[in-house]
Coordinates of C-alpha atoms and ligand atoms in Angstrom, one line a residue:
Chain S
M18 CA -24.1 9.9 13.7
A19 CA -27.8 9.6 13.8
E20 CA -29.7 9.7 17.1
I21 CA -31.3 6.6 18.6
L22 CA -34.1 7.5 20.9
V23 CA -34.5 5.4 24.1
L24 CA -37.7 6.0 26.1
V25 CA -36.7 5.8 29.7
D26 CA -38.7 3.3 31.8
H27 CA -38.9 4.5 35.4
A28 CA -40.9 4.9 38.5
D29 CA -40.6 8.5 39.8
G30 CA -37.1 8.8 38.4
A31 CA -35.9 5.4 39.5
V32 CA -34.6 4.1 36.2
R33 CA -35.4 0.4 35.6
K34 CA -32.6 -2.0 34.4
T35 CA -34.2 -2.4 31.0
T36 CA -33.4 1.2 30.1
T37 CA -29.7 0.6 30.9
E38 CA -29.9 -2.3 28.5
L39 CA -31.6 -0.3 25.8
L40 CA -28.9 2.5 26.2
T41 CA -26.3 -0.2 25.7
I42 CA -27.9 -1.5 22.6
A43 CA -28.4 2.1 21.3
R44 CA -24.8 2.8 21.5
R45 CA -24.2 0.1 19.0
L46 CA -26.7 1.5 16.6
G47 CA -25.9 5.3 16.7
E48 CA -25.9 8.2 19.2
P49 CA -28.1 7.3 22.2
S50 CA -30.6 10.0 23.2
A51 CA -32.7 9.2 26.3
V52 CA -36.3 10.6 26.4
F53 CA -37.5 11.1 30.0
I54 CA -41.2 11.5 30.4
G55 CA -43.0 12.0 33.7
S56 CA -41.6 13.3 37.0
G57 CA -38.5 12.9 39.0
Y58 CA -35.8 13.5 36.4
D59 CA -33.2 14.5 39.2
A60 CA -33.2 11.0 40.4
A61 CA -32.6 9.6 36.9
R62 CA -29.9 11.9 35.7
D63 CA -26.9 10.0 37.0
T64 CA -27.9 6.6 35.7
L65 CA -28.6 7.9 32.2
A66 CA -25.2 9.6 32.1
Q67 CA -23.5 6.5 33.5
F68 CA -24.9 4.4 30.6
G69 CA -23.8 6.7 27.9
A70 CA -26.8 8.9 26.9
A71 CA -25.4 11.7 24.7
K72 CA -28.5 13.7 25.1
V73 CA -31.6 13.6 27.4
Y74 CA -35.0 15.1 26.3
V75 CA -36.8 16.0 29.5
A76 CA -40.6 16.3 29.6
E77 CA -41.8 16.8 33.2
N78 CA -45.4 17.5 33.7
P79 CA -47.9 16.1 36.2
E80 CA -50.5 15.4 33.5
L81 CA -48.1 12.8 32.0
V82 CA -48.3 10.8 35.1
D83 CA -52.1 11.1 35.7
H84 CA -53.1 9.5 32.5
L85 CA -52.5 6.2 30.7
V86 CA -49.9 6.1 28.0
A87 CA -51.5 8.2 25.2
P88 CA -49.8 11.5 26.4
Q89 CA -46.4 9.8 26.5
A90 CA -46.9 8.7 22.9
E91 CA -47.6 12.3 22.0
V92 CA -44.5 13.6 23.6
L93 CA -42.3 10.9 22.1
A94 CA -43.8 11.8 18.6
Q95 CA -43.0 15.4 19.2
V96 CA -39.4 14.7 20.1
A97 CA -39.0 12.3 17.1
A98 CA -40.4 15.0 14.7
T99 CA -37.5 17.3 15.5
A100 CA -34.7 14.7 16.3
Q101 CA -35.3 12.7 13.1
P102 CA -33.8 9.6 14.8
A103 CA -32.6 6.5 13.1
A104 CA -34.6 4.3 15.4
I105 CA -36.7 4.4 18.6
L106 CA -36.3 1.8 21.3
L107 CA -38.8 1.0 24.1
A108 CA -39.1 -1.6 26.8
S109 CA -41.3 -4.6 25.8
N110 CA -43.6 -4.2 28.7
P111 CA -47.4 -3.3 28.8
D112 CA -46.8 0.5 28.8
G113 CA -43.9 0.4 26.3
K114 CA -45.9 -1.8 23.8
E115 CA -48.9 0.5 23.9
I116 CA -46.8 3.6 23.5
A117 CA -45.0 2.0 20.5
A118 CA -48.3 1.0 19.0
R119 CA -49.6 4.5 19.1
L120 CA -46.3 6.0 17.9
A121 CA -46.2 3.7 14.9
I122 CA -49.6 5.3 13.7
K123 CA -48.5 8.8 14.5
L124 CA -45.1 8.5 12.7
E125 CA -46.5 6.2 10.0
S126 CA -43.7 3.8 10.8
G127 CA -43.1 0.1 11.0
L128 CA -43.0 -1.5 14.4
I129 CA -41.3 -4.7 15.7
T130 CA -42.2 -6.0 19.1
D131 CA -40.4 -8.3 21.6
A132 CA -36.9 -8.2 20.1
V133 CA -34.3 -10.2 21.9
D134 CA -31.5 -8.5 19.9
V135 CA -31.1 -5.4 17.7
V136 CA -28.0 -4.9 15.5
A137 CA -26.9 -2.5 12.8
A138 CA -26.6 -4.6 9.6
D139 CA -25.8 -3.5 6.0
A140 CA -29.4 -3.7 5.1
G141 CA -30.3 -1.5 8.1
I142 CA -31.3 -2.0 11.7
T143 CA -32.2 -5.7 12.1
T144 CA -34.0 -7.3 15.0
T145 CA -34.1 -10.9 16.3
Q146 CA -37.4 -12.3 17.8
S147 CA -38.2 -15.7 19.3
V148 CA -41.8 -16.7 18.3
F149 CA -44.4 -19.5 18.6
A150 CA -43.3 -20.2 22.2
G151 CA -39.6 -20.2 21.2
G152 CA -40.0 -22.7 18.4
Y153 CA -38.6 -20.3 15.8
T154 CA -36.1 -17.5 15.6
V155 CA -37.0 -14.7 13.2
T156 CA -34.9 -11.8 11.9
A157 CA -36.8 -8.7 10.6
R158 CA -36.4 -5.1 9.5
V159 CA -38.7 -2.1 9.3
T160 CA -39.0 -0.8 5.8
H161 CA -41.2 2.2 6.2
G162 CA -40.5 5.3 8.4
T163 CA -38.5 5.3 11.5
P164 CA -37.9 1.8 12.9
I165 CA -39.7 1.5 16.3
V166 CA -38.7 -1.5 18.3
T167 CA -39.7 -2.8 21.7
V168 CA -37.0 -4.9 23.3
K169 CA -37.4 -7.7 25.9
P170 CA -35.6 -7.5 29.3
N171 CA -32.2 -9.2 29.4
A172 CA -31.6 -8.6 25.6
A173 CA -28.1 -7.1 26.5
T174 CA -25.8 -6.9 29.5
P175 CA -25.8 -3.3 30.6
E176 CA -22.4 -1.8 30.0
P177 CA -21.5 1.5 31.7
A178 CA -20.0 4.3 29.5
Q179 CA -19.9 7.5 31.4
S180 CA -21.0 10.6 29.4
T181 CA -22.1 14.2 30.1
P182 CA -25.5 14.4 28.4
V183 CA -26.9 17.5 26.9
E184 CA -30.2 18.2 28.5
E185 CA -33.1 19.6 26.5
K186 CA -36.3 20.6 28.1
V187 CA -39.4 19.6 26.0
A188 CA -42.4 21.9 26.1
V189 CA -45.3 19.6 26.7
S190 CA -48.6 20.1 25.0
I191 CA -51.1 17.3 25.4
S192 CA -54.3 17.0 23.4
D193 CA -57.7 16.4 25.2
T194 CA -58.0 13.1 23.3
A195 CA -54.9 11.8 24.9
K196 CA -56.3 12.5 28.4
R197 CA -59.4 10.3 27.9
A198 CA -58.1 7.5 30.3
R199 CA -57.3 8.8 33.7
I200 CA -55.4 6.9 36.4
V201 CA -57.3 7.4 39.6
E202 CA -55.2 5.1 41.8
R203 CA -51.8 3.4 41.5
A204 CA -50.8 0.5 43.7
A205 CA -47.2 0.6 45.1
R206 CA -44.8 -1.8 43.7
G207 CA -44.7 -4.9 45.9
E208 CA -41.6 -4.7 48.3
S209 CA -40.3 -8.2 48.6
G210 CA -36.7 -7.2 48.7
R211 CA -36.2 -9.5 45.8
P212 CA -35.1 -8.5 42.3
E213 CA -37.9 -7.6 39.9
L214 CA -39.3 -10.7 38.1
T215 CA -38.9 -9.6 34.5
E216 CA -35.3 -8.2 35.2
A217 CA -33.9 -10.8 37.4
A218 CA -30.9 -12.9 36.2
I219 CA -32.3 -15.9 38.1
V220 CA -36.0 -16.8 38.5
V221 CA -37.2 -19.7 40.8
S222 CA -40.8 -20.6 40.1
G223 CA -43.3 -22.8 41.9
G224 CA -46.5 -24.5 40.6
R225 CA -49.3 -26.6 41.8
G226 CA -46.6 -29.1 43.1
T227 CA -45.8 -26.7 45.9
G228 CA -49.2 -27.7 47.4
G229 CA -49.5 -24.1 48.5
D230 CA -46.3 -23.8 50.5
F231 CA -43.9 -21.4 48.6
G232 CA -41.5 -21.5 51.6
P233 CA -39.0 -23.8 49.9
V234 CA -39.3 -21.8 46.6
E235 CA -38.7 -18.6 48.3
A236 CA -35.8 -19.9 50.4
L237 CA -34.0 -21.2 47.3
A238 CA -34.7 -17.9 45.5
D239 CA -33.1 -16.0 48.4
A240 CA -30.0 -18.2 48.4
L241 CA -29.5 -17.6 44.7
G242 CA -30.5 -13.8 44.8
A243 CA -33.4 -14.7 42.5
A244 CA -36.9 -13.4 41.8
V245 CA -39.9 -15.7 42.6
G246 CA -42.3 -16.7 39.8
A247 CA -45.5 -18.9 39.8
S248 CA -47.6 -20.9 37.4
R249 CA -51.1 -19.9 36.7
A250 CA -52.4 -22.9 38.7
A251 CA -50.6 -21.7 41.8
V252 CA -51.9 -18.1 41.2
D253 CA -55.5 -19.3 40.5
S254 CA -55.3 -21.3 43.8
G255 CA -54.4 -18.0 45.6
W256 CA -51.1 -19.2 46.7
Y257 CA -49.0 -16.4 45.1
P258 CA -50.0 -13.0 43.7
H259 CA -50.8 -12.6 40.0
A260 CA -48.0 -10.2 39.5
H261 CA -45.7 -13.1 39.8
Q262 CA -47.4 -15.3 37.2
V263 CA -45.0 -16.4 34.4
G264 CA -46.5 -17.3 31.0
Q265 CA -48.7 -16.3 28.2
T266 CA -51.1 -14.3 30.3
G267 CA -48.5 -13.3 32.9
K268 CA -45.0 -12.0 32.7
T269 CA -42.4 -13.0 30.1
V270 CA -39.1 -13.7 31.7
S271 CA -35.8 -14.4 29.9
P272 CA -33.2 -14.9 32.7
Q273 CA -29.9 -16.7 32.7
L274 CA -31.3 -19.5 35.0
Y275 CA -34.9 -20.5 35.4
V276 CA -35.8 -23.0 38.1
A277 CA -39.2 -24.7 37.6
A278 CA -40.4 -26.6 40.7
G279 CA -43.6 -28.5 40.7
I280 CA -44.6 -27.1 37.3
S281 CA -45.7 -29.5 34.5
G282 CA -44.7 -27.3 31.6
A283 CA -48.0 -26.4 29.8
I284 CA -47.5 -24.5 26.6
Q285 CA -48.9 -21.3 28.1
H286 CA -46.4 -21.5 30.9
R287 CA -43.5 -22.2 28.5
A288 CA -44.5 -19.2 26.4
G289 CA -43.3 -17.0 29.2
M290 CA -40.0 -18.7 30.0
Q291 CA -38.9 -20.4 26.8
T292 CA -36.0 -18.0 26.1
S293 CA -34.3 -18.6 29.5
K294 CA -30.7 -19.6 28.9
T295 CA -30.5 -22.4 31.4
V296 CA -33.6 -24.3 32.7
V297 CA -33.5 -26.6 35.8
V298 CA -36.4 -28.7 36.7
V299 CA -37.6 -30.3 39.9
N300 CA -40.7 -32.5 39.5
K301 CA -41.8 -35.8 41.1
D302 CA -43.2 -37.0 37.8
A303 CA -40.5 -38.2 35.4
E304 CA -42.9 -37.9 32.5
A305 CA -43.7 -34.2 33.1
P306 CA -43.3 -32.4 29.7
I307 CA -41.2 -29.7 31.4
F308 CA -38.2 -32.2 31.5
S309 CA -37.9 -32.1 27.8
M310 CA -36.5 -28.5 28.0
A311 CA -34.4 -29.1 31.2
D312 CA -30.7 -28.6 31.0
F313 CA -30.7 -30.3 34.4
G314 CA -33.4 -32.1 36.2
V315 CA -34.2 -33.8 39.4
V316 CA -37.0 -36.4 39.6
G317 CA -38.1 -35.9 43.2
D318 CA -40.3 -34.1 45.8
L319 CA -39.5 -30.5 45.8
H320 CA -40.3 -30.3 49.6
T321 CA -37.1 -32.3 50.2
V322 CA -35.0 -31.4 47.2
L323 CA -35.2 -27.7 47.3
P324 CA -34.4 -27.3 51.0
Q325 CA -31.3 -29.6 50.5
A326 CA -30.2 -27.6 47.5
T327 CA -30.7 -24.3 49.5
E328 CA -28.7 -25.7 52.4
E329 CA -25.9 -26.9 50.2
I330 CA -25.8 -23.5 48.3
T331 CA -25.7 -21.6 51.6
K332 CA -22.8 -23.9 52.8
R333 CA -20.8 -23.4 49.5
K334 CA -21.2 -19.6 49.6
A335 CA -20.0 -19.4 53.3
Chain H
M246 CA -75.7 0.3 23.9
K247 CA -73.7 -1.2 21.2
I248 CA -70.6 -3.4 21.9
V249 CA -68.2 -4.7 19.3
V250 CA -66.0 -7.6 20.3
L251 CA -63.0 -8.3 18.2
V252 CA -62.3 -12.0 17.7
K253 CA -59.5 -13.8 16.0
H254 CA -59.2 -17.2 14.5
V255 CA -55.7 -18.6 15.3
P256 CA -53.7 -21.8 14.9
D257 CA -54.3 -24.0 17.9
A258 CA -51.4 -23.4 20.3
A259 CA -51.5 -27.0 21.2
A260 CA -51.0 -28.0 17.6
D261 CA -47.8 -27.8 15.7
R262 CA -47.7 -24.1 14.5
K263 CA -45.6 -23.2 11.6
F264 CA -44.8 -20.6 8.9
D265 CA -45.8 -20.7 5.3
E266 CA -42.6 -21.9 3.4
A267 CA -43.1 -19.4 0.6
D268 CA -43.7 -16.0 2.2
Y269 CA -42.9 -16.5 5.9
T270 CA -46.5 -15.7 6.9
T271 CA -48.2 -17.6 9.7
D272 CA -49.6 -20.8 8.2
R273 CA -53.4 -20.3 8.8
V274 CA -54.7 -23.0 6.5
S275 CA -53.1 -26.3 7.1
V276 CA -53.0 -26.1 11.0
D277 CA -55.9 -26.7 13.3
S278 CA -57.4 -23.4 14.2
I279 CA -59.7 -22.2 17.0
L280 CA -61.1 -18.9 18.4
S281 CA -58.2 -17.3 20.2
E282 CA -58.7 -18.5 23.8
L283 CA -58.0 -15.0 25.0
D284 CA -60.8 -13.5 23.0
E285 CA -63.3 -15.7 24.8
Y286 CA -62.8 -13.5 27.9
A287 CA -63.7 -10.5 25.8
V288 CA -66.8 -12.1 24.5
E289 CA -67.8 -13.1 28.0
E290 CA -67.3 -9.6 29.3
A291 CA -69.5 -8.1 26.6
L292 CA -72.2 -10.8 27.2
K293 CA -72.2 -10.0 30.9
I294 CA -73.1 -6.4 30.1
S295 CA -75.8 -7.5 27.7
D296 CA -77.2 -10.1 30.3
A297 CA -77.4 -7.2 32.9
G298 CA -79.1 -4.7 30.7
D299 CA -79.8 -3.6 27.2
A300 CA -76.8 -4.1 24.8
E301 CA -76.2 -5.4 21.3
V302 CA -73.1 -7.5 20.9
I303 CA -71.5 -7.7 17.5
A304 CA -68.5 -10.0 16.9
V305 CA -66.0 -8.7 14.3
T306 CA -63.2 -10.6 12.7
M307 CA -60.8 -10.2 9.9
G308 CA -59.2 -13.3 8.3
P309 CA -59.6 -16.1 5.7
E310 CA -62.6 -18.2 5.1
Q311 CA -62.1 -20.3 8.3
A312 CA -62.1 -17.2 10.4
Q313 CA -65.9 -17.4 10.4
D314 CA -65.5 -20.2 13.0
A315 CA -64.3 -17.5 15.5
I316 CA -67.5 -15.6 14.8
K317 CA -69.6 -18.8 15.0
R318 CA -68.1 -19.5 18.5
A319 CA -69.0 -15.9 19.6
L320 CA -72.5 -16.3 18.4
Q321 CA -72.9 -19.6 20.1
M322 CA -71.8 -18.0 23.3
G323 CA -74.5 -15.4 22.9
A324 CA -73.3 -12.5 20.6
D325 CA -76.1 -11.1 18.5
S326 CA -74.5 -10.7 15.1
G327 CA -71.2 -11.1 13.3
V328 CA -69.1 -9.2 10.8
H329 CA -66.4 -11.0 8.8
V330 CA -64.0 -8.8 6.9
L331 CA -62.8 -11.2 4.1
D332 CA -60.6 -10.2 1.2
E333 CA -57.8 -12.0 -0.7
A334 CA -55.7 -8.8 -0.5
L335 CA -55.5 -9.1 3.4
H336 CA -53.1 -12.0 3.4
G337 CA -50.0 -11.2 5.3
S338 CA -51.2 -7.9 6.7
D339 CA -49.1 -6.5 9.6
A340 CA -50.5 -5.0 12.8
L341 CA -50.7 -1.5 11.3
A342 CA -52.9 -2.8 8.3
T343 CA -54.9 -4.9 10.6
S344 CA -55.8 -2.0 12.8
Q345 CA -56.6 0.1 9.7
V346 CA -59.1 -2.5 8.6
L347 CA -60.6 -3.2 12.0
A348 CA -61.0 0.6 12.6
A349 CA -62.8 1.0 9.3
A350 CA -65.1 -1.9 10.3
I351 CA -65.9 -0.5 13.7
E352 CA -66.7 2.9 12.0
K353 CA -69.0 1.1 9.5
V354 CA -70.8 -0.7 12.4
G355 CA -71.4 2.8 13.6
E356 CA -72.2 4.4 17.0
V357 CA -70.2 1.9 19.0
D358 CA -70.0 2.5 22.7
L359 CA -67.5 -0.2 23.7
V360 CA -65.0 -2.3 21.9
F361 CA -63.6 -5.4 23.7
T362 CA -60.6 -7.3 22.7
G363 CA -58.4 -10.0 24.2
M364 CA -55.1 -9.1 25.8
A365 CA -53.2 -10.5 22.9
S366 CA -53.7 -13.1 20.2
T367 CA -52.3 -16.5 21.0
D368 CA -50.4 -16.5 17.7
G369 CA -48.8 -13.1 16.8
G370 CA -49.1 -12.1 20.5
M371 CA -47.9 -8.5 19.7
S372 CA -50.7 -6.9 21.9
V373 CA -50.5 -3.8 19.8
V374 CA -53.7 -3.8 17.7
P375 CA -56.0 -2.4 20.4
A376 CA -53.8 0.6 21.1
M377 CA -53.4 1.2 17.4
L378 CA -57.2 1.2 17.0
A379 CA -57.5 3.7 19.8
E380 CA -55.0 6.0 18.1
R381 CA -56.8 5.7 14.8
L382 CA -60.3 6.1 16.2
Q383 CA -59.2 8.8 18.7
L384 CA -60.7 6.8 21.6
A385 CA -59.6 5.9 25.1
H386 CA -57.9 2.5 25.4
V387 CA -57.4 0.6 28.7
G388 CA -55.4 -2.5 28.3
F389 CA -54.7 -5.5 30.6
V390 CA -58.0 -5.1 32.4
G391 CA -58.6 -7.7 35.1
E392 CA -61.8 -6.1 36.5
L393 CA -64.3 -3.8 35.0
T394 CA -67.4 -1.8 36.2
L395 CA -69.6 0.2 34.0
D396 CA -71.2 3.2 35.6
G397 CA -73.4 5.1 33.2
G398 CA -71.1 6.5 30.6
T399 CA -67.9 5.7 32.5
V400 CA -65.8 2.5 32.6
R401 CA -63.8 2.0 35.8
A402 CA -61.1 -0.7 35.3
R403 CA -58.3 -2.5 37.2
R404 CA -55.4 -2.5 34.9
D405 CA -52.9 -5.3 35.8
A406 CA -49.9 -3.9 33.9
D407 CA -46.5 -3.6 35.6
V408 CA -48.1 -2.2 38.6
T409 CA -51.8 -2.4 39.3
E410 CA -53.7 0.8 38.4
T411 CA -57.3 2.0 38.6
V412 CA -58.3 3.7 35.5
E413 CA -61.4 5.7 34.5
A414 CA -62.5 6.5 31.0
A415 CA -65.6 8.0 29.4
L416 CA -67.3 6.0 26.7
P417 CA -66.8 5.3 23.9
A418 CA -63.7 3.3 24.8
I419 CA -61.7 0.2 23.8
V420 CA -61.0 -2.3 26.6
S421 CA -58.6 -5.2 26.4
V422 CA -59.2 -7.8 29.0
T423 CA -57.0 -10.5 30.6
D424 CA -57.9 -14.0 31.7
Q425 CA -58.4 -12.7 35.2
I426 CA -61.6 -10.9 34.4
N427 CA -64.1 -13.7 34.2
E428 CA -64.8 -17.4 33.4
P429 CA -66.0 -17.6 29.9
R430 CA -69.1 -19.6 29.4
Y431 CA -69.5 -22.7 27.2
P432 CA -72.1 -22.4 24.5
S433 CA -75.3 -24.2 25.5
F434 CA -77.2 -26.4 23.2
K435 CA -79.8 -23.7 22.8
G436 CA -77.0 -21.2 22.1
I437 CA -75.5 -23.5 19.4
M438 CA -79.0 -23.8 17.7
A439 CA -79.8 -20.1 17.9
A440 CA -76.4 -19.2 16.4
K441 CA -77.4 -20.8 13.1
K442 CA -80.1 -18.1 12.6
K443 CA -78.0 -15.1 13.7
P444 CA -77.0 -12.7 10.9
V445 CA -73.3 -12.6 9.8
Q446 CA -72.3 -10.0 7.2
T447 CA -69.2 -10.3 5.0
W448 CA -67.5 -7.1 4.1
S449 CA -64.7 -6.7 1.5
L450 CA -62.0 -4.0 1.5
A451 CA -64.1 -2.2 -1.1
D452 CA -67.0 -2.2 1.3
L453 CA -64.9 -0.5 3.8
G454 CA -63.4 2.0 1.3
I455 CA -59.9 0.7 1.8
D456 CA -57.4 0.5 -1.1
A457 CA -56.2 -3.1 -1.5
G458 CA -52.7 -1.7 -2.1
S459 CA -52.5 -0.4 1.5
V460 CA -52.9 -3.8 3.1
G461 CA -51.4 -7.3 2.8
L462 CA -47.9 -8.5 2.8
S463 CA -46.5 -6.3 0.1
A464 CA -47.7 -3.2 2.0
A465 CA -46.3 -4.3 5.3
W466 CA -43.9 -1.8 6.9
S467 CA -41.6 -4.4 8.1
V468 CA -40.1 -7.5 6.5
V469 CA -39.0 -10.8 7.8
A470 CA -35.5 -11.4 6.6
S471 CA -35.1 -15.0 7.9
V472 CA -37.0 -17.7 9.8
T473 CA -35.1 -20.5 11.5
A474 CA -36.7 -23.3 13.3
R475 CA -34.9 -23.6 16.6
P476 CA -33.7 -27.1 17.3
P477 CA -35.9 -28.4 20.1
R478 CA -34.0 -27.9 23.5
T479 CA -32.0 -31.0 24.0
Q480 CA -32.8 -32.5 27.4
G481 CA -29.8 -32.4 29.6
E482 CA -29.0 -34.7 32.5
V483 CA -31.9 -35.8 34.7
V484 CA -31.3 -37.5 38.0
T485 CA -33.6 -39.3 40.3
D486 CA -33.6 -38.1 43.9
E487 CA -32.2 -40.8 46.2
G488 CA -31.7 -38.5 49.1
D489 CA -29.1 -36.5 47.4
G490 CA -31.1 -34.8 44.6
G491 CA -30.8 -31.3 46.2
A492 CA -27.0 -31.7 46.7
K493 CA -26.7 -32.7 43.0
L494 CA -28.7 -29.7 42.0
A495 CA -26.5 -27.4 44.0
A496 CA -23.4 -29.1 42.5
Y497 CA -24.8 -28.5 39.0
L498 CA -25.5 -24.8 39.7
A499 CA -22.0 -24.3 41.2
D500 CA -20.5 -26.0 38.1
Q501 CA -22.5 -23.5 35.9
K502 CA -21.2 -20.6 38.0
F503 CA -24.6 -19.7 39.4
I504 CA -23.3 -19.8 42.9
Ligands
FAD144 C1 -55.9 -18.8 28.1 C2 -54.9 -19.5 29.0 C3 -53.9 -18.8 29.5 C4 -52.9 -19.4 30.5 N1 -51.8 -18.6 30.8 C5 -50.9 -19.2 31.6 C6 -49.8 -18.5 32.1 O1 -49.6 -17.3 31.8 N2 -48.9 -19.2 33.0 C7 -49.1 -20.4 33.3 O2 -48.3 -21.0 34.1 N3 -50.2 -21.1 32.9 C8 -51.1 -20.6 32.1 N4 -52.2 -21.2 31.7 C9 -52.5 -22.6 32.4 C10 -51.8 -23.8 31.9 O3 -52.5 -24.3 30.8 C11 -51.6 -24.8 33.0 O4 -52.8 -25.2 33.4 C12 -50.7 -24.4 34.2 O5 -49.5 -23.8 33.7 C13 -50.4 -25.5 35.1 O6 -49.8 -25.1 36.2 P1 -48.8 -26.1 37.0 O7 -47.7 -26.7 36.1 O8 -48.4 -25.5 38.2 O9 -49.8 -27.2 37.4 P2 -50.0 -28.8 36.9 O10 -50.0 -28.9 35.5 O11 -51.0 -29.4 37.7 O12 -48.6 -29.4 37.3 C14 -48.1 -29.6 38.6 C15 -46.8 -30.3 38.5 O13 -46.3 -30.5 39.8 C16 -45.7 -31.8 40.0 N5 -45.7 -32.1 41.4 C17 -46.8 -32.3 42.2 N6 -46.4 -32.5 43.5 C18 -45.0 -32.4 43.5 C19 -44.0 -32.3 44.5 N7 -44.3 -32.6 45.8 N8 -42.7 -32.2 44.1 C20 -42.4 -32.0 42.8 N9 -43.3 -31.9 41.8 C21 -44.6 -32.0 42.1 C22 -46.6 -32.7 39.1 O14 -45.9 -33.9 38.7 C23 -47.0 -31.8 38.0 O15 -46.1 -32.0 36.9 C24 -53.2 -20.7 30.8 C25 -54.3 -21.4 30.3 C26 -55.1 -20.8 29.5 C27 -56.3 -21.6 29.0

């Protein structure tokens, strides 16, 4: 069976959930090989085996961590040249997309981004995308070279399948051109104790309607084990960090449940959450456009509705 | 210093965007179009540098006839000149072909120190063209830039990707900016009048030495197999809070097994 390369998305070896989703998808397409680039492989080993990697290519080198993505694209191209995979899967996040873009040029291969599903069809590996703010569903195939696909978070439910991967060390040689953009400082990931926004199964977001008090939004999020999101209006007002912005110029989320509180539903906001499975809205204006996409909505003041919901949920869980 | 800003003319996101029925390409003709909002931040960042010192700002676009409106807007904001790559053969080009054409255009402009782009177009939204350009031109690329300083021959940028990073790169470089970086100016009346006299060149694929067979829909390295309009989300139950809205919300979530 042909190899399917999966680029491991990790922070110092802590494997992110999207990678376990990619490995699950890769198992349906062929034989999954994980490509680990960076440092901290020891911490990643068990997770990659648990989700069925048949092989792991390991490229550990500090120069890979000190520069923006170009060196990673070189390593991945190097691995692809020998492995001759049937497809290469990466996470649809900023780094993943930039690596995929460079790889497409290096391998002279077609690229599909932001897939919400990837299947093996008679005609070849076929992707599904949701475009124009979710208004259309598009299926597509790569017709030239090795299909390179970036996949959105929550495209699959990670299914464990224990394996004993063969480990292959990759000798890393990085060109000078790839070292042109140097990372001089990296902020730590924010530690809120909540799930990561793009990976979370439930997201509770607040907008201008919070009036600056995210307390009720955070409390509901915690009762549901959810991540917290924000509209740009809330971020621009300085009420919540930009890293939590959902939308066209923020994060794209695709959770099982999205709760929008005090958010009107501008197209730029919808672009970031339109593929959510279930949408719940709390807004005091019955005419707010966001209601048109609500599976359930409450017309009311979020400052009373959210705390009551939180209390009720806590009671039900007890 | 020479700065190129890549601008794109896109269907207005607020209008009803659709696909061409015949070949599944984005309908760029019958739908209202504008300069991609996200490119205005790129134009602004280039103009800030030229306001502060000596820089020539050239707006470059590729697209059909109406794409000149994107250039016009950049010139009205204050760019010095424009280049419009226009060729029938370009219809339906994928990101790979687009990056091939734009890379050739940047090389033809010549001796470019900085290339600014938006973080994504508001239509295709792939965010891959800038990195492809960097790969083709063998330049540094810093994407998702929310803050930029230029210090002699080095750019220092805050990159707001999954985590926030500070990145340094020597010029020449390609920088893609986010909507956090600045507040784009509106064209002034003077700017609108001045734009009419600014030079805009139109280049064909032949001018760029690109074979028409290597671009366009038929040369794309991926194909769309199907396009389905998603039925608009049907609105579910909406209740008005009469003191029990929160409890009803919790009941719904329990019903859907979220609790
Ligand atoms: C280039 C560009 C990129 C953009 N990118 C993004 C993006 O990534 N993400 C994003 O979100 N936006 C983005 N925007 C901004 C977008 O257009 C909207 O301005 C923004 O989403 C509005 O945020 P909001 O819904 O919180 O605020 P508003 O539109 O002001 O809505 C507030 C809502 O809260 C309700 N409300 C008020 N008080 C209460 C209360 N007490 N209880 C309940 N409801 C209440 C009101 O009825 C209203 O519906 C972008 C805009 C541009 C031009």
